[in-house]
């Protein structure tokens, strides 16, 4: 089905978004804002750390950590731009997911599985297309990356929908 660029973007990122949706369902918008802001702040700090490391290397001309091995700054520059782009998309993903979940109540009532699946599929489709746009501009990635990543994320959404739905229906006690 194409090329899956990173299992982290497939398994971990999809799980992170579904976990945030589960937290929103179980708690409320005030509680889910905390990890969303934490993720955004963490990504900004990581970008700042990479920027400082890049600047320090240019100014001090320090040798690599081990002889014959230096940091790959071309890769770091490329990934820094993708990190900024991905962080912006993450913010919109979270807002979109919560809005879709609330809107889906009028379509599916209290049936949790279709609501979770719809939110996951639509938000991760948007995420895959938006992130691919940046990836394509920076690296020239082909459509096989878009298609392979989308199929992988849809498989992960199916798994996480079942896991979250089973948890909410069978294990979580209503308050």
PDB file of C-alpha atoms in Angstrom, residues 6-169:
ATOM      1  CA  UNK A   6       7.558   6.034  10.563  1.00  0.00           C
ATOM      2  CA  UNK A   7       5.891   3.592  12.936  1.00  0.00           C
ATOM      3  CA  UNK A   8       5.970   6.422  15.479  1.00  0.00           C
ATOM      4  CA  UNK A   9       3.762   8.605  13.323  1.00  0.00           C
ATOM      5  CA  UNK A  10       1.446   5.683  12.759  1.00  0.00           C
ATOM      6  CA  UNK A  11       1.181   3.990  16.128  1.00  0.00           C
ATOM      7  CA  UNK A  12       2.257   6.613  18.654  1.00  0.00           C
ATOM      8  CA  UNK A  13       0.735   9.709  17.056  1.00  0.00           C
ATOM      9  CA  UNK A  14      -2.577   7.990  16.343  1.00  0.00           C
ATOM     10  CA  UNK A  15      -2.636   6.631  19.875  1.00  0.00           C
ATOM     11  CA  UNK A  16      -1.838  10.069  21.271  1.00  0.00           C
ATOM     12  CA  UNK A  17      -4.756  11.676  19.439  1.00  0.00           C
ATOM     13  CA  UNK A  18      -7.168   8.914  20.424  1.00  0.00           C
ATOM     14  CA  UNK A  19      -5.962   9.148  24.041  1.00  0.00           C
ATOM     15  CA  UNK A  20      -6.651  12.892  24.023  1.00  0.00           C
ATOM     16  CA  UNK A  21     -10.145  12.204  22.692  1.00  0.00           C
ATOM     17  CA  UNK A  22     -10.677   9.597  25.406  1.00  0.00           C
ATOM     18  CA  UNK A  23      -9.516  12.108  28.020  1.00  0.00           C
ATOM     19  CA  UNK A  24     -11.936  14.680  26.611  1.00  0.00           C
ATOM     20  CA  UNK A  25     -14.809  12.187  26.722  1.00  0.00           C
ATOM     21  CA  UNK A  26     -14.029  11.070  30.246  1.00  0.00           C
ATOM     22  CA  UNK A  27     -13.157  14.467  31.712  1.00  0.00           C
ATOM     23  CA  UNK A  28     -13.784  17.730  29.872  1.00  0.00           C
ATOM     24  CA  UNK A  29     -12.192  20.415  27.722  1.00  0.00           C
ATOM     25  CA  UNK A  30     -10.456  22.076  30.674  1.00  0.00           C
ATOM     26  CA  UNK A  31      -8.611  18.875  31.581  1.00  0.00           C
ATOM     27  CA  UNK A  32      -7.658  17.921  27.996  1.00  0.00           C
ATOM     28  CA  UNK A  33      -6.142  21.360  27.393  1.00  0.00           C
ATOM     29  CA  UNK A  34      -3.314  20.572  29.815  1.00  0.00           C
ATOM     30  CA  UNK A  35      -1.728  17.706  27.833  1.00  0.00           C
ATOM     31  CA  UNK A  36      -2.371  19.505  24.546  1.00  0.00           C
ATOM     32  CA  UNK A  37      -0.496  22.570  25.781  1.00  0.00           C
ATOM     33  CA  UNK A  38       2.173  20.279  27.216  1.00  0.00           C
ATOM     34  CA  UNK A  39       2.688  18.607  23.833  1.00  0.00           C
ATOM     35  CA  UNK A  40       2.857  21.959  22.066  1.00  0.00           C
ATOM     36  CA  UNK A  41       5.261  23.400  24.650  1.00  0.00           C
ATOM     37  CA  UNK A  42       7.427  20.259  24.515  1.00  0.00           C
ATOM     38  CA  UNK A  43       7.656  20.443  20.733  1.00  0.00           C
ATOM     39  CA  UNK A  44       8.609  24.129  20.893  1.00  0.00           C
ATOM     40  CA  UNK A  45      11.297  23.366  23.493  1.00  0.00           C
ATOM     41  CA  UNK A  46      12.700  20.553  21.365  1.00  0.00           C
ATOM     42  CA  UNK A  47      12.830  22.868  18.369  1.00  0.00           C
ATOM     43  CA  UNK A  48      14.562  25.533  20.499  1.00  0.00           C
ATOM     44  CA  UNK A  49      17.101  22.974  21.719  1.00  0.00           C
ATOM     45  CA  UNK A  50      17.907  21.972  18.143  1.00  0.00           C
ATOM     46  CA  UNK A  51      18.224  25.642  17.187  1.00  0.00           C
ATOM     47  CA  UNK A  52      20.625  26.327  20.076  1.00  0.00           C
ATOM     48  CA  UNK A  53      22.673  23.246  19.185  1.00  0.00           C
ATOM     49  CA  UNK A  54      22.866  24.391  15.574  1.00  0.00           C
ATOM     50  CA  UNK A  55      23.817  27.929  16.558  1.00  0.00           C
ATOM     51  CA  UNK A  56      26.409  26.712  19.083  1.00  0.00           C
ATOM     52  CA  UNK A  57      28.047  24.514  16.463  1.00  0.00           C
ATOM     53  CA  UNK A  58      28.258  27.402  13.977  1.00  0.00           C
ATOM     54  CA  UNK A  59      29.724  29.825  16.527  1.00  0.00           C
ATOM     55  CA  UNK A  60      32.066  27.551  18.459  1.00  0.00           C
ATOM     56  CA  UNK A  61      32.948  25.125  15.669  1.00  0.00           C
ATOM     57  CA  UNK A  62      33.015  22.362  18.239  1.00  0.00           C
ATOM     58  CA  UNK A  63      34.058  18.883  17.216  1.00  0.00           C
ATOM     59  CA  UNK A  64      31.572  16.016  17.176  1.00  0.00           C
ATOM     60  CA  UNK A  65      30.831  13.879  20.195  1.00  0.00           C
ATOM     61  CA  UNK A  66      33.014  11.104  18.860  1.00  0.00           C
ATOM     62  CA  UNK A  67      35.910  11.374  16.441  1.00  0.00           C
ATOM     63  CA  UNK A  68      34.779  11.213  12.847  1.00  0.00           C
ATOM     64  CA  UNK A  69      31.084  11.681  13.673  1.00  0.00           C
ATOM     65  CA  UNK A  70      29.407  15.069  13.533  1.00  0.00           C
ATOM     66  CA  UNK A  71      25.780  16.067  13.818  1.00  0.00           C
ATOM     67  CA  UNK A  72      23.878  15.998  10.534  1.00  0.00           C
ATOM     68  CA  UNK A  73      22.678  19.596  10.463  1.00  0.00           C
ATOM     69  CA  UNK A  74      21.033  19.336   7.058  1.00  0.00           C
ATOM     70  CA  UNK A  75      18.787  16.628   8.490  1.00  0.00           C
ATOM     71  CA  UNK A  76      18.261  18.676  11.663  1.00  0.00           C
ATOM     72  CA  UNK A  77      17.221  21.735   9.633  1.00  0.00           C
ATOM     73  CA  UNK A  78      14.779  19.657   7.613  1.00  0.00           C
ATOM     74  CA  UNK A  79      13.314  17.990  10.709  1.00  0.00           C
ATOM     75  CA  UNK A  80      13.098  21.348  12.517  1.00  0.00           C
ATOM     76  CA  UNK A  81      10.862  22.740   9.813  1.00  0.00           C
ATOM     77  CA  UNK A  82       8.753  19.572   9.896  1.00  0.00           C
ATOM     78  CA  UNK A  83       8.518  19.805  13.692  1.00  0.00           C
ATOM     79  CA  UNK A  84       7.148  23.345  13.493  1.00  0.00           C
ATOM     80  CA  UNK A  85       4.696  22.308  10.778  1.00  0.00           C
ATOM     81  CA  UNK A  86       3.670  19.162  12.681  1.00  0.00           C
ATOM     82  CA  UNK A  87       3.153  21.129  15.901  1.00  0.00           C
ATOM     83  CA  UNK A  88       0.809  23.545  14.148  1.00  0.00           C
ATOM     84  CA  UNK A  89      -1.110  20.647  12.632  1.00  0.00           C
ATOM     85  CA  UNK A  90      -1.335  18.911  16.036  1.00  0.00           C
ATOM     86  CA  UNK A  91      -3.054  21.941  17.503  1.00  0.00           C
ATOM     87  CA  UNK A  92      -5.653  21.947  14.724  1.00  0.00           C
ATOM     88  CA  UNK A  93      -6.039  18.152  14.976  1.00  0.00           C
ATOM     89  CA  UNK A  94      -6.999  18.408  18.632  1.00  0.00           C
ATOM     90  CA  UNK A  95      -9.525  21.191  18.089  1.00  0.00           C
ATOM     91  CA  UNK A  96     -11.005  19.436  15.057  1.00  0.00           C
ATOM     92  CA  UNK A  97     -11.286  16.126  16.894  1.00  0.00           C
ATOM     93  CA  UNK A  98     -13.198  17.615  19.816  1.00  0.00           C
ATOM     94  CA  UNK A  99     -15.525  19.587  17.547  1.00  0.00           C
ATOM     95  CA  UNK A 100     -16.213  16.517  15.386  1.00  0.00           C
ATOM     96  CA  UNK A 101     -16.883  14.354  18.418  1.00  0.00           C
ATOM     97  CA  UNK A 102     -19.433  16.829  19.751  1.00  0.00           C
ATOM     98  CA  UNK A 103     -21.041  17.289  16.326  1.00  0.00           C
ATOM     99  CA  UNK A 104     -21.294  13.536  15.795  1.00  0.00           C
ATOM    100  CA  UNK A 105     -23.688  13.272  18.751  1.00  0.00           C
ATOM    101  CA  UNK A 106     -26.485  14.571  16.526  1.00  0.00           C
ATOM    102  CA  UNK A 107     -25.693  11.918  13.900  1.00  0.00           C
ATOM    103  CA  UNK A 108     -24.968   8.846  16.031  1.00  0.00           C
ATOM    104  CA  UNK A 109     -26.578   9.741  19.389  1.00  0.00           C
ATOM    105  CA  UNK A 110     -24.774   7.823  22.153  1.00  0.00           C
ATOM    106  CA  UNK A 111     -23.258   5.083  19.967  1.00  0.00           C
ATOM    107  CA  UNK A 112     -19.650   5.462  20.945  1.00  0.00           C
ATOM    108  CA  UNK A 113     -17.927   3.228  18.365  1.00  0.00           C
ATOM    109  CA  UNK A 114     -19.077   5.096  15.229  1.00  0.00           C
ATOM    110  CA  UNK A 115     -18.359   8.439  16.884  1.00  0.00           C
ATOM    111  CA  UNK A 116     -14.808   7.419  17.804  1.00  0.00           C
ATOM    112  CA  UNK A 117     -14.197   5.910  14.371  1.00  0.00           C
ATOM    113  CA  UNK A 118     -15.533   8.945  12.507  1.00  0.00           C
ATOM    114  CA  UNK A 119     -13.405  11.352  14.553  1.00  0.00           C
ATOM    115  CA  UNK A 120     -10.296   9.241  14.165  1.00  0.00           C
ATOM    116  CA  UNK A 121     -10.689   8.676  10.435  1.00  0.00           C
ATOM    117  CA  UNK A 122     -11.466  12.288   9.538  1.00  0.00           C
ATOM    118  CA  UNK A 123      -8.886  13.913  11.809  1.00  0.00           C
ATOM    119  CA  UNK A 124      -6.080  11.532  10.851  1.00  0.00           C
ATOM    120  CA  UNK A 125      -6.929  11.869   7.162  1.00  0.00           C
ATOM    121  CA  UNK A 126      -6.654  15.638   7.552  1.00  0.00           C
ATOM    122  CA  UNK A 127      -3.413  15.204   9.505  1.00  0.00           C
ATOM    123  CA  UNK A 128      -1.878  12.870   6.937  1.00  0.00           C
ATOM    124  CA  UNK A 129      -2.714  15.182   4.050  1.00  0.00           C
ATOM    125  CA  UNK A 130      -1.496  18.309   5.842  1.00  0.00           C
ATOM    126  CA  UNK A 131       1.731  16.737   7.076  1.00  0.00           C
ATOM    127  CA  UNK A 132       2.399  15.199   3.665  1.00  0.00           C
ATOM    128  CA  UNK A 133       2.111  18.653   2.087  1.00  0.00           C
ATOM    129  CA  UNK A 134       4.969  19.888   4.274  1.00  0.00           C
ATOM    130  CA  UNK A 135       6.953  16.684   3.844  1.00  0.00           C
ATOM    131  CA  UNK A 136       6.567  16.857   0.076  1.00  0.00           C
ATOM    132  CA  UNK A 137       7.697  20.483  -0.044  1.00  0.00           C
ATOM    133  CA  UNK A 138      10.749  19.866   2.132  1.00  0.00           C
ATOM    134  CA  UNK A 139      11.881  16.442   0.954  1.00  0.00           C
ATOM    135  CA  UNK A 140      10.059  15.757  -2.296  1.00  0.00           C
ATOM    136  CA  UNK A 141       8.333  12.688  -0.843  1.00  0.00           C
ATOM    137  CA  UNK A 142       6.103  10.889  -3.334  1.00  0.00           C
ATOM    138  CA  UNK A 143       2.458   9.884  -3.213  1.00  0.00           C
ATOM    139  CA  UNK A 144       3.398   6.395  -2.028  1.00  0.00           C
ATOM    140  CA  UNK A 145       4.362   7.984   1.318  1.00  0.00           C
ATOM    141  CA  UNK A 146       0.961   9.697   1.547  1.00  0.00           C
ATOM    142  CA  UNK A 147      -0.961   6.541   0.689  1.00  0.00           C
ATOM    143  CA  UNK A 148       1.113   4.177   2.824  1.00  0.00           C
ATOM    144  CA  UNK A 149       0.952   6.456   5.848  1.00  0.00           C
ATOM    145  CA  UNK A 150      -2.791   6.926   5.429  1.00  0.00           C
ATOM    146  CA  UNK A 151      -3.463   3.170   5.258  1.00  0.00           C
ATOM    147  CA  UNK A 152      -1.301   2.589   8.316  1.00  0.00           C
ATOM    148  CA  UNK A 153      -3.055   5.329  10.280  1.00  0.00           C
ATOM    149  CA  UNK A 154      -6.474   3.973   9.330  1.00  0.00           C
ATOM    150  CA  UNK A 155      -5.474   0.533  10.623  1.00  0.00           C
ATOM    151  CA  UNK A 156      -4.272   2.128  13.856  1.00  0.00           C
ATOM    152  CA  UNK A 157      -7.526   4.113  14.151  1.00  0.00           C
ATOM    153  CA  UNK A 158      -9.513   0.891  13.825  1.00  0.00           C
ATOM    154  CA  UNK A 159      -7.511  -0.719  16.625  1.00  0.00           C
ATOM    155  CA  UNK A 160      -7.667   2.310  18.928  1.00  0.00           C
ATOM    156  CA  UNK A 161     -11.383   2.795  18.254  1.00  0.00           C
ATOM    157  CA  UNK A 162     -12.074  -0.752  19.403  1.00  0.00           C
ATOM    158  CA  UNK A 163      -9.830  -0.407  22.468  1.00  0.00           C
ATOM    159  CA  UNK A 164     -11.258   2.976  23.521  1.00  0.00           C
ATOM    160  CA  UNK A 165     -14.833   1.885  22.795  1.00  0.00           C
ATOM    161  CA  UNK A 166     -14.494  -1.309  24.816  1.00  0.00           C
ATOM    162  CA  UNK A 167     -12.978   0.663  27.673  1.00  0.00           C
ATOM    163  CA  UNK A 168     -15.771   3.258  27.659  1.00  0.00           C
ATOM    164  CA  UNK A 169     -18.615   0.778  27.268  1.00  0.00           C
TER     165      UNK A 169
END
